Amino acid sequence: MSTRHDIAAPPTEGGAAPGRPAPATGPTEADRRRRARLSRRWQRDLRWSPYAFVSPFFVLFLAFGLFPLIYTGWASLHQVELTAPTDMTWVGLRNYTRIFDDEFFWNAAKNTLMIGIISTVPQLLMAMGIAHILNYKLRASTFYRVVMLAPYATSIAAASLVFVLLFGRDYGMINWALDQVGIGKVDWQNDHWASKVAVSSIIIWRWTGYNALIYLAAMQAIPQDLYESAALDGASRWQQFLHVTLPSLRPTILFTAVVSTIGASQVFGEPLLFDANKGASGGAEHQFQTLGLYLYEQGWVNQHLGRASAIAWTMFLILIVIGIVNYVISRRLRASS
Amino acid sequence: MTTTLTKPEDAAPPVRKSRKPRAARAGGHMHGGPIAYAILVLFSIGSLFPLVWTAIAASRDNNRLAQTPPPFWFGSNLFHNLDVAWTDANLGEAFVNTTFVAGVSALTIVFLSTIAGFAFAKLRFRGRGALMLLVIGTMMVPPQLSVIPLYMMVAKLDWTDQLQAVIFPSLVSAFGVFFMRQYLIQALPDELIEAARMDGASSWRVVWHIVFPAARPAMAVLGMLMFVQTWNDFLWPFLVLTQTGNPTVQVAVAGLGRGYTPDQSLIMAGALLGTLPLLLVFAIFGKQIVGGIMQGAVKG
């Protein structure tokens, strides 16, 4: 094994490699040829192995990520039925005009936006506050961090089913508590606003702790002397938070906002399970039907895969717009700091 | 050989060493007061309450859940309900299936992400920057948007109700590549690779004897994160697997809620069973998982 190592040493660093015979002693012709072959192999290895290392990821990505995404766009221009997913008839942009004419599409878009706001904004604000507290010197800090990750370990299905019970109109824990304090019962399933709040609360519950940890990590990376000099300038704790913590956290805040926005645009399981009987329609009056649910309804309940593809592609275009906005904002941020 | 095996072990501590004082410093400027503890305790209760109540509801029966006030403490029906939910929802098969799917998927992702992350972190090659940008861009595109062609593929291959239909699409993890790259940039000293190169080690040898040992802590965390993610994945398994065919736990549990059994306490028992394995993992490895999430977050 050791001999092989000596021979295969890189020729570029050959002079420095210890223990190899000096050229002056005159290696035989065969020896030289063998060394040349090995060094060619060495070069090939250096040159191509990086591609070999990254290619499995990209092959999988092409097959199960990029290709399906682009093919969704192609399928959106066809009529495709769920019962025969391989039969495609060209219909041009008709799928798009159909969904844009459908009031339930706009309803779903509106619901997605509202649920997105109701779930993302309080979630990130709370996460920020919790992270700030976790950044204090605390006893048993690891315990709190693990505990607030427990919702993250809970699946959408399990979480949604519990919340359905907790939000039950007649026997739910939440209405019971509201009744006790004299607010009265809320119809969490049928009321247009309350149902959106209820669905959002599932999302908030699952993700706040996770985001708090991400903020905490960013807070711990802020150099201590920034706080010290702010304290010397007479800044209060609150002012330190406003003028030191928040500005340093800007990239992280943007990152979590983007990730949460993408997540919010895809919400599916929570509203699907929130009304088990209505399923894909998202409530009796579609009051909490999201775009994800609308896609599922068109594709798998009404069996129009082409139309579902048009919805998916529309969602993709919306995300691209969000991505561009994000890029512009982050460039501004970088320019200003 | 002994040197290449021990050196990566030395390589890991600097990360941890640099984390410790940083954490102490950042937290060091203020002690948490009683209000801080009060908020944390409240928040912890909020995080745990739905889970505890799942168990409480699972220990009652359907009649008790249709009364006010709702139960606040455990009843005596827990094991009966767990037993019935286990059989009704096909949970035994679902557990085997999900463990297999999540295990294969996590192991594959960890392996592929480590070698790709290593290449992006430590090797020079043409197109590295552009390809890395592509990886980051991929993270921003939710996989849900691709379900229709994937569904067509599955239909064409006749993979409905078969586990490979769930496994293959789950193997794409740009996050994993990014995560391993971030870790290896700091945890793997360049000198170590160079030294191995001097000894004439090929790239694969470097990966086996230097990268894998050095990346072990991050690989473990990534593996757990990916296991959790695949275990909890809902939409795609829901589309291609059926409750009676070859369900994952999520498909089976969701089936309980969708009128298959109208008994609420049974539904809660199913939800509890589906969640317990992951809660157990978090209880044991919580510290490492927290560390991993926070490590992946910096520079995110």
XYZ file of C-alpha atoms in Angstrom:
637
model
C 0.000 0.000 0.000
C 2.794 2.366 0.909
C 4.587 1.803 -2.382
C 1.487 2.732 -4.316
C 1.182 5.947 -2.377
C 4.725 6.904 -3.225
C 4.311 6.320 -6.900
C 0.975 8.052 -7.155
C 2.225 11.280 -5.595
C 1.244 14.307 -7.666
C 3.937 15.255 -10.155
C 3.368 18.966 -9.594
C 4.570 18.586 -6.055
C 6.939 15.796 -6.942
C 10.020 17.660 -5.789
C 8.560 18.125 -2.361
C 7.262 14.617 -1.917
C 9.555 12.758 0.413
C 10.847 9.293 -0.109
C 10.754 9.153 -3.864
C 13.863 8.255 -5.826
C 15.748 11.216 -7.243
C 15.568 11.463 -11.042
C 19.353 11.518 -11.185
C 19.567 7.843 -10.224
C 17.931 7.105 -13.566
C 14.605 5.295 -13.393
C 14.052 2.619 -15.956
C 11.897 3.237 -19.029
C 9.060 1.081 -17.698
C 9.123 2.876 -14.409
C 8.802 6.238 -16.099
C 5.944 5.087 -18.281
C 4.123 3.723 -15.285
C 4.578 6.970 -13.459
C 3.295 8.947 -16.427
C 0.209 6.758 -16.603
C -0.456 7.196 -12.906
C 0.000 10.919 -13.117
C -2.455 11.076 -16.002
C -4.897 9.185 -13.833
C -4.130 11.574 -11.025
C -4.897 14.554 -13.233
C -8.117 12.989 -14.444
C -9.114 12.305 -10.873
C -8.437 15.878 -9.777
C -10.282 17.272 -12.715
C -13.379 15.099 -12.870
C -14.051 13.849 -9.373
C -15.720 17.116 -8.287
C -18.257 16.565 -11.044
C -18.675 12.959 -9.995
C -19.405 14.127 -6.462
C -22.050 16.676 -7.380
C -23.629 14.763 -10.258
C -25.854 12.371 -8.251
C -27.610 15.338 -6.713
C -28.074 17.047 -10.051
C -29.228 13.888 -11.812
C -31.906 13.383 -9.161
C -32.750 17.053 -9.283
C -33.164 16.956 -13.066
C -35.308 13.826 -12.957
C -37.515 14.621 -9.973
C -37.240 18.390 -9.665
C -36.537 20.379 -12.781
C -38.072 18.101 -15.381
C -41.433 17.754 -13.572
C -41.502 21.490 -12.962
C -41.038 22.302 -16.641
C -43.310 19.493 -17.700
C -46.007 20.992 -15.487
C -45.881 24.042 -17.728
C -46.224 21.804 -20.801
C -49.091 19.842 -19.266
C -50.856 23.083 -18.377
C -51.328 23.694 -22.110
C -53.104 20.367 -22.542
C -56.267 18.706 -21.539
C -55.273 15.767 -19.341
C -57.608 13.672 -17.260
C -56.690 11.870 -14.092
C -58.164 8.645 -15.412
C -55.766 8.625 -18.383
C -52.778 10.730 -17.342
C -50.812 9.899 -20.470
C -53.395 11.100 -23.006
C -52.785 14.756 -23.708
C -54.723 17.019 -26.053
C -53.367 20.450 -26.907
C -55.681 23.244 -25.757
C -53.346 26.228 -25.676
C -54.069 28.659 -22.873
C -57.610 27.447 -22.252
C -56.762 25.957 -18.863
C -55.512 29.358 -17.758
C -58.571 31.238 -18.969
C -60.754 28.634 -17.280
C -59.139 29.018 -13.885
C -58.911 32.803 -14.154
C -62.659 32.813 -14.861
C -63.331 30.623 -11.865
C -64.367 32.606 -8.813
C -63.021 29.816 -6.606
C -59.529 30.374 -7.959
C -59.594 33.994 -6.835
C -61.211 32.943 -3.585
C -58.416 30.434 -3.026
C -55.780 33.014 -3.922
C -57.311 35.463 -1.451
C -57.532 32.795 1.252
C -53.923 31.758 0.684
C -52.782 35.349 0.993
C -54.785 35.942 4.153
C -53.804 32.688 5.811
C -50.241 33.471 4.770
C -50.336 36.837 6.526
C -52.206 35.611 9.606
C -49.798 32.726 10.021
C -46.477 34.311 9.050
C -46.514 37.707 10.756
C -47.398 36.655 14.330
C -45.224 33.578 13.969
C -42.084 35.518 13.086
C -42.756 38.246 15.663
C -43.226 35.670 18.386
C -40.175 33.756 17.232
C -38.150 36.949 17.447
C -39.313 37.627 20.999
C -38.651 34.070 22.127
C -35.213 34.106 20.515
C -34.399 37.325 22.312
C -35.323 35.737 25.638
C -33.406 32.556 24.836
C -30.389 34.728 24.170
C -30.282 35.699 27.853
C -28.178 33.665 30.199
C -30.636 31.008 31.315
C -30.785 27.893 33.366
C -31.876 24.796 31.431
C -31.806 26.692 28.138
C -31.374 23.483 26.161
C -34.561 22.137 27.704
C -36.620 25.076 26.397
C -35.059 24.813 22.969
C -35.904 21.141 22.667
C -39.418 21.634 24.016
C -40.244 24.321 21.503
C -39.094 22.022 18.716
C -41.662 19.389 19.709
C -44.348 20.902 17.439
C -41.855 20.765 14.575
C -41.555 17.017 15.190
C -45.320 16.664 14.998
C -46.678 15.921 11.553
C -49.197 18.108 9.770
C -51.701 15.281 9.943
C -51.411 14.709 13.691
C -51.329 18.428 14.503
C -54.325 19.215 12.314
C -56.436 16.438 13.788
C -55.771 17.619 17.354
C -56.508 21.221 16.498
C -59.778 20.205 14.866
C -60.836 18.816 18.229
C -59.482 21.763 20.222
C -61.327 24.153 17.905
C -64.555 22.124 17.980
C -67.611 24.336 18.121
C -69.622 22.486 20.731
C -67.135 20.516 22.797
C -63.758 22.027 21.945
C -61.375 23.157 24.619
C -60.923 26.623 23.117
C -64.616 27.429 22.947
C -65.036 26.117 26.455
C -62.337 28.521 27.653
C -63.830 31.411 25.676
C -67.194 30.599 27.179
C -65.733 30.657 30.690
C -64.320 34.151 30.259
C -67.617 35.312 28.809
C -66.660 35.792 25.169
C -68.946 33.034 23.976
C -68.526 30.307 21.418
C -66.976 30.874 18.026
C -67.823 28.744 15.010
C -64.222 28.031 14.098
C -65.121 25.889 11.123
C -67.793 27.880 9.341
C -66.990 31.463 10.167
C -64.934 32.990 7.368
C -62.436 34.811 9.557
C -62.339 32.439 12.484
C -61.664 29.444 10.252
C -58.683 31.203 8.701
C -57.361 32.062 12.140
C -57.813 28.453 13.239
C -56.002 27.024 10.205
C -53.230 29.601 10.643
C -52.830 28.690 14.285
C -51.832 25.160 13.297
C -49.074 26.596 11.133
C -48.016 29.055 13.831
C -47.878 26.296 16.422
C -45.708 24.053 14.275
C -43.173 26.617 13.105
C -42.648 29.304 15.758
C -40.109 27.360 17.788
C -38.136 26.419 14.704
C -37.895 30.033 13.567
C -36.982 31.126 17.083
C -33.961 28.827 16.928
C -32.927 30.310 13.609
C -33.149 33.834 15.010
C -31.301 32.739 18.111
C -28.452 31.369 16.021
C -28.185 34.685 14.198
C -28.318 36.637 17.470
C -25.474 34.601 18.908
C -23.344 35.518 15.920
C -23.637 39.246 16.668
C -20.317 40.493 18.073
C -20.545 41.336 21.767
C -18.629 44.609 21.457
C -21.498 46.091 19.441
C -23.653 45.760 22.559
C -20.909 47.013 24.800
C -20.344 50.177 22.819
C -24.106 50.735 22.602
C -24.322 50.332 26.373
C -21.468 52.818 26.788
C -23.456 55.263 24.693
C -26.248 54.888 27.197
C -28.581 52.756 25.099
C -31.258 50.930 27.058
C -31.925 47.241 26.523
C -34.806 48.042 24.241
C -32.701 50.516 22.264
C -29.954 47.913 21.999
C -32.486 45.490 20.608
C -33.747 48.059 18.109
C -30.410 49.456 16.999
C -28.038 46.511 17.332
C -29.978 43.248 17.236
C -32.567 44.033 14.574
C -30.192 45.545 11.984
C -27.773 42.632 12.377
C -30.642 40.224 11.931
C -31.940 41.766 8.728
C -30.619 39.068 6.351
C -31.960 36.340 8.618
C -35.333 38.025 8.906
C -35.507 38.273 5.145
C -34.528 34.626 4.838
C -37.194 33.416 7.255
C -39.764 35.686 5.655
C -39.036 34.204 2.238
C -39.087 30.629 3.503
C -42.329 31.240 5.398
C -43.889 32.920 2.379
C -43.016 29.969 0.177
C -44.394 27.629 2.820
C -47.549 29.701 3.147
C -48.148 29.605 -0.598
C -48.159 25.804 -0.444
C -50.436 25.236 2.549
C -52.381 22.053 1.910
C -52.637 19.473 4.670
C -53.898 21.761 7.420
C -57.008 23.031 5.571
C -57.612 19.602 4.015
C -57.859 17.960 7.410
C -59.458 20.887 9.186
C -62.821 19.858 7.794
C -62.590 16.139 7.280
C -66.017 15.859 5.671
C -65.695 18.642 3.144
C -62.127 17.724 2.308
C -60.817 19.440 -0.781
C -63.363 22.247 -0.890
C -61.929 23.793 2.279
C -65.123 24.317 4.199
C -68.774 24.489 3.190
C -68.313 27.842 1.455
C -64.684 27.334 0.475
C -63.855 29.704 3.310
C -60.438 28.204 3.991
C -59.641 26.645 0.625
C -56.051 27.490 -0.249
C -54.425 27.368 -3.676
C -52.803 24.070 -2.768
C -56.196 22.654 -1.897
C -57.768 24.141 -5.022
C -55.050 22.471 -7.099
C -55.833 19.162 -5.440
C -59.574 19.642 -5.969
C -59.172 20.406 -9.676
C -56.678 17.622 -10.280
C -57.793 14.782 -8.066
C -61.453 15.440 -7.282
C -62.562 16.949 -10.608
C -59.846 14.930 -12.343
C -58.556 17.734 -14.580
C -54.781 17.337 -14.366
C -54.225 19.916 -17.100
C -56.091 22.551 -15.186
C -54.289 21.575 -11.983
C -51.021 22.039 -13.868
C -52.090 25.528 -14.847
C -52.709 26.286 -11.175
C -49.302 24.898 -10.205
C -47.581 26.919 -12.895
C -49.435 30.059 -11.824
C -48.233 29.457 -8.258
C -44.725 29.027 -9.616
C -44.906 32.359 -11.446
C -46.114 34.023 -8.253
C -43.116 32.581 -6.441
C -40.777 33.908 -9.113
C -42.225 37.374 -8.572
C -41.670 36.956 -4.825
C -38.116 35.823 -5.555
C -37.421 38.909 -7.660
C -38.861 41.199 -4.994
C -36.716 39.429 -2.415
C -33.627 39.881 -4.571
C -34.286 43.581 -5.009
C -34.877 44.086 -1.290
C -31.779 42.176 -0.256
C -29.671 44.175 -2.700
C -31.036 47.399 -1.272
C -30.276 46.123 2.221
C -26.738 45.301 1.275
C -26.285 48.662 -0.409
C -27.578 50.529 2.632
C -25.474 48.717 5.202
C -3.450 5.406 7.860
C -3.708 6.125 11.557
C -2.920 9.748 10.997
C -5.703 10.222 8.489
C -8.135 8.558 10.835
C -7.299 10.534 13.944
C -6.817 13.927 12.408
C -10.459 14.497 11.422
C -11.377 13.834 15.032
C -9.155 16.740 15.936
C -10.765 18.711 13.173
C -14.243 18.631 14.642
C -13.601 20.265 18.028
C -12.565 23.707 16.687
C -16.127 24.209 15.550
C -17.508 23.326 18.912
C -14.767 25.252 20.635
C -15.589 28.356 18.685
C -19.296 27.923 19.375
C -19.032 27.615 23.131
C -17.422 30.946 24.005
C -19.579 32.684 21.443
C -22.738 31.378 23.060
C -21.485 32.312 26.494
C -20.529 35.777 25.368
C -23.743 36.545 23.561
C -25.862 35.379 26.447
C -23.424 36.709 28.938
C -24.414 40.326 28.771
C -27.744 39.824 30.503
C -29.231 37.333 32.875
C -32.782 36.244 32.307
C -35.184 37.686 34.870
C -38.346 36.079 36.232
C -40.386 37.526 33.373
C -38.133 35.834 30.852
C -38.639 32.517 32.619
C -42.368 33.092 32.866
C -42.670 33.710 29.133
C -40.541 30.673 28.342
C -42.591 28.449 30.605
C -45.823 29.716 29.045
C -44.462 29.170 25.571
C -43.292 25.675 26.495
C -46.738 24.848 27.819
C -48.234 26.118 24.580
C -45.842 23.926 22.621
C -46.556 20.811 24.625
C -50.219 21.216 25.464
C -51.696 19.978 22.150
C -49.454 16.929 22.362
C -50.375 16.159 25.944
C -54.013 16.693 25.159
C -53.728 14.277 22.240
C -52.781 11.650 24.789
C -55.568 12.717 27.153
C -58.178 12.527 24.402
C -56.784 9.185 23.295
C -57.282 7.846 26.795
C -61.000 8.689 26.831
C -63.871 7.511 24.688
C -65.947 9.199 22.055
C -68.813 10.019 24.419
C -66.588 11.782 26.898
C -65.177 13.958 24.106
C -68.702 15.072 23.214
C -69.294 16.707 26.590
C -68.374 19.996 28.207
C -66.104 20.728 29.888
C -63.556 18.752 27.861
C -61.400 16.282 29.805
C -58.274 17.653 31.445
C -56.819 14.455 32.749
C -56.187 10.936 31.520
C -58.917 8.325 31.420
C -58.587 4.573 31.353
C -59.158 3.870 27.698
C -55.684 4.587 26.334
C -54.443 1.095 25.605
C -57.745 -0.060 24.211
C -57.816 2.901 21.795
C -54.189 2.478 20.786
C -54.892 -1.145 20.062
C -57.975 -0.456 17.931
C -56.371 2.467 16.078
C -53.330 0.302 15.385
C -55.475 -2.329 13.662
C -58.059 -0.049 12.050
C -55.622 2.333 10.442
C -53.258 -0.378 9.304
C -50.609 1.320 11.436
C -48.345 -1.688 11.800
C -47.721 -1.840 8.083
C -47.580 1.937 7.970
C -44.808 1.995 10.567
C -42.720 -0.531 8.695
C -43.285 1.350 5.439
C -42.488 4.762 6.839
C -39.414 3.589 8.684
C -38.159 2.038 5.477
C -38.963 5.059 3.313
C -37.586 7.614 5.772
C -34.529 5.483 6.514
C -33.554 4.862 2.902
C -34.273 8.437 2.006
C -32.306 9.908 4.930
C -29.283 7.659 4.382
C -29.178 8.381 0.660
C -29.586 12.114 1.141
C -26.853 12.193 3.777
C -24.434 10.286 1.579
C -25.114 12.279 -1.599
C -25.193 15.602 0.241
C -21.890 14.926 1.947
C -19.967 14.200 -1.228
C -21.636 17.078 -3.096
C -21.183 19.410 -0.138
C -17.517 18.414 0.059
C -17.006 19.183 -3.618
C -18.663 22.577 -3.237
C -16.785 23.372 -0.036
C -13.280 22.202 -0.790
C -12.691 21.333 -4.431
C -12.071 23.714 -7.272
C -13.830 23.077 -10.525
C -15.229 25.046 -13.379
C -18.853 26.052 -12.879
C -18.743 25.625 -9.114
C -20.248 29.036 -8.373
C -23.016 28.689 -10.925
C -23.917 25.180 -9.806
C -24.018 26.262 -6.158
C -26.360 29.088 -7.101
C -28.542 26.514 -8.811
C -28.616 24.450 -5.611
C -29.672 27.492 -3.590
C -32.277 28.394 -6.195
C -33.624 24.850 -5.988
C -34.265 25.302 -2.282
C -36.671 28.090 -3.128
C -38.889 25.997 -5.395
C -41.355 23.928 -3.395
C -41.565 20.310 -4.542
C -45.366 20.452 -4.407
C -45.456 22.287 -7.720
C -44.076 19.230 -9.480
C -46.587 16.681 -8.255
C -48.603 16.410 -11.457
C -45.857 15.171 -13.805
C -44.539 12.998 -10.991
C -48.002 11.548 -10.683
C -48.062 10.884 -14.430
C -44.678 9.181 -14.132
C -45.914 7.004 -11.313
C -49.034 6.102 -13.255
C -47.003 5.240 -16.317
C -44.554 3.102 -14.348
C -47.436 1.514 -12.444
C -45.913 2.542 -9.146
C -49.154 3.524 -7.422
C -49.207 2.122 -3.885
C -45.536 1.230 -4.130
C -42.943 2.689 -1.829
C -40.430 3.625 -4.501
C -42.962 6.168 -5.734
C -42.454 7.988 -2.453
C -38.738 7.346 -2.054
C -37.384 8.634 -5.352
C -38.801 12.166 -5.340
C -37.805 12.561 -1.689
C -34.120 12.054 -2.511
C -33.707 15.550 -3.921
C -32.479 17.711 -1.077
C -30.794 20.964 -1.952
C -30.910 21.829 1.717
C -28.729 18.820 2.494
C -26.066 19.869 -0.009
C -26.104 23.396 1.335
C -26.013 22.207 4.940
C -23.026 19.893 4.410
C -21.172 22.534 2.444
C -21.581 25.068 5.246
C -20.358 22.561 7.768
C -17.389 21.261 5.803
C -16.106 24.715 4.935
C -15.288 25.303 8.584
C -14.895 21.779 9.962
C -12.476 20.348 7.434
C -9.028 21.960 7.328
C -7.540 22.260 3.850
C -4.173 21.032 5.156
C -5.700 17.681 5.963
C -6.835 17.183 2.394
C -3.520 18.400 1.054
C -1.622 16.042 3.304
C -3.668 13.126 2.045
C -3.094 14.256 -1.515
C 0.650 14.317 -0.854
C 0.386 10.740 0.274
C -1.167 10.028 -3.087
C -4.735 9.488 -1.948
C -7.323 9.567 -4.700
C -10.416 11.730 -4.347
C -12.518 8.776 -3.214
C -9.939 7.892 -0.620
C -10.047 11.460 0.665
C -13.818 11.218 0.925
C -13.775 7.902 2.773
C -10.922 8.538 5.159
C -11.073 12.268 5.761
C -14.379 13.821 4.732
C -16.711 11.228 6.223
C -15.002 11.099 9.637
C -14.837 14.895 9.811
C -18.452 15.297 8.712
C -19.871 12.669 11.058
C -21.601 15.040 13.531
C -23.238 17.021 10.733
C -24.180 13.843 8.887
C -25.950 12.571 11.982
C -27.918 15.776 12.374
C -28.804 15.980 8.698
C -29.878 12.352 8.799
C -32.233 13.046 11.681
C -33.657 16.172 10.068
C -34.277 14.327 6.810
C -35.782 11.367 8.631
C -38.224 13.684 10.390
C -39.042 15.476 7.167
C -39.707 12.306 5.200
C -41.605 10.749 8.089
C -43.916 13.772 8.206
C -44.231 14.306 4.467
C -47.892 14.504 3.624
C -49.046 15.648 0.170
C -47.065 13.357 -2.085
C -47.568 10.091 -0.149
C -51.228 11.081 0.171
C -51.487 11.298 -3.629
C -49.751 8.059 -4.587
C -50.421 5.754 -1.658
C -53.792 4.628 -0.381
C -54.738 3.720 3.117
C -55.475 0.130 2.251
C -52.602 -0.284 -0.183
C -49.240 0.570 1.237
C -49.695 3.603 3.471
C -47.128 5.687 5.280
C -47.993 6.719 8.815
C -49.258 10.123 7.688
C -51.558 8.608 5.079
C -52.895 6.140 7.623
C -53.409 8.778 10.322
C -55.065 11.188 7.903
C -57.324 8.318 6.822
C -58.460 7.945 10.424
C -59.557 11.566 10.407
C -61.413 11.397 7.134
C -64.481 9.576 8.259
C -62.976 6.135 8.173
C -63.668 5.917 11.894
C -65.848 8.633 13.341
C -64.552 7.917 16.832
C -62.562 10.965 17.966
C -60.672 9.177 20.704
C -59.492 6.632 18.146
C -58.362 9.397 15.826
C -56.338 10.896 18.666
C -54.877 7.490 19.473
C -53.743 7.194 15.847
C -52.288 10.705 15.865
C -50.449 9.887 19.080
C -49.008 6.681 17.666
C -47.879 8.465 14.527
C -46.123 11.175 16.508
C -44.560 9.199 19.357
C -41.555 7.763 17.483
C -40.413 11.226 16.422
C -41.008 12.712 19.869
C -38.850 9.919 21.216
C -36.093 10.769 18.745
C -36.328 14.428 19.786
C -36.262 13.558 23.465
C -33.062 11.584 23.005
C -31.238 13.637 20.368
C -32.948 16.981 20.964
C -29.744 18.763 21.858
C -27.988 17.632 18.668
C -30.990 18.475 16.504
C -31.254 21.940 18.027
C -27.544 22.446 17.430
C -27.884 21.260 13.848
C -30.774 23.563 13.044
C -28.940 26.504 14.530
C -25.742 25.615 12.709
C -27.544 25.312 9.395
C -29.230 28.643 10.035
C -26.141 30.801 10.355
C -25.268 32.153 6.930
C -28.582 30.808 5.683
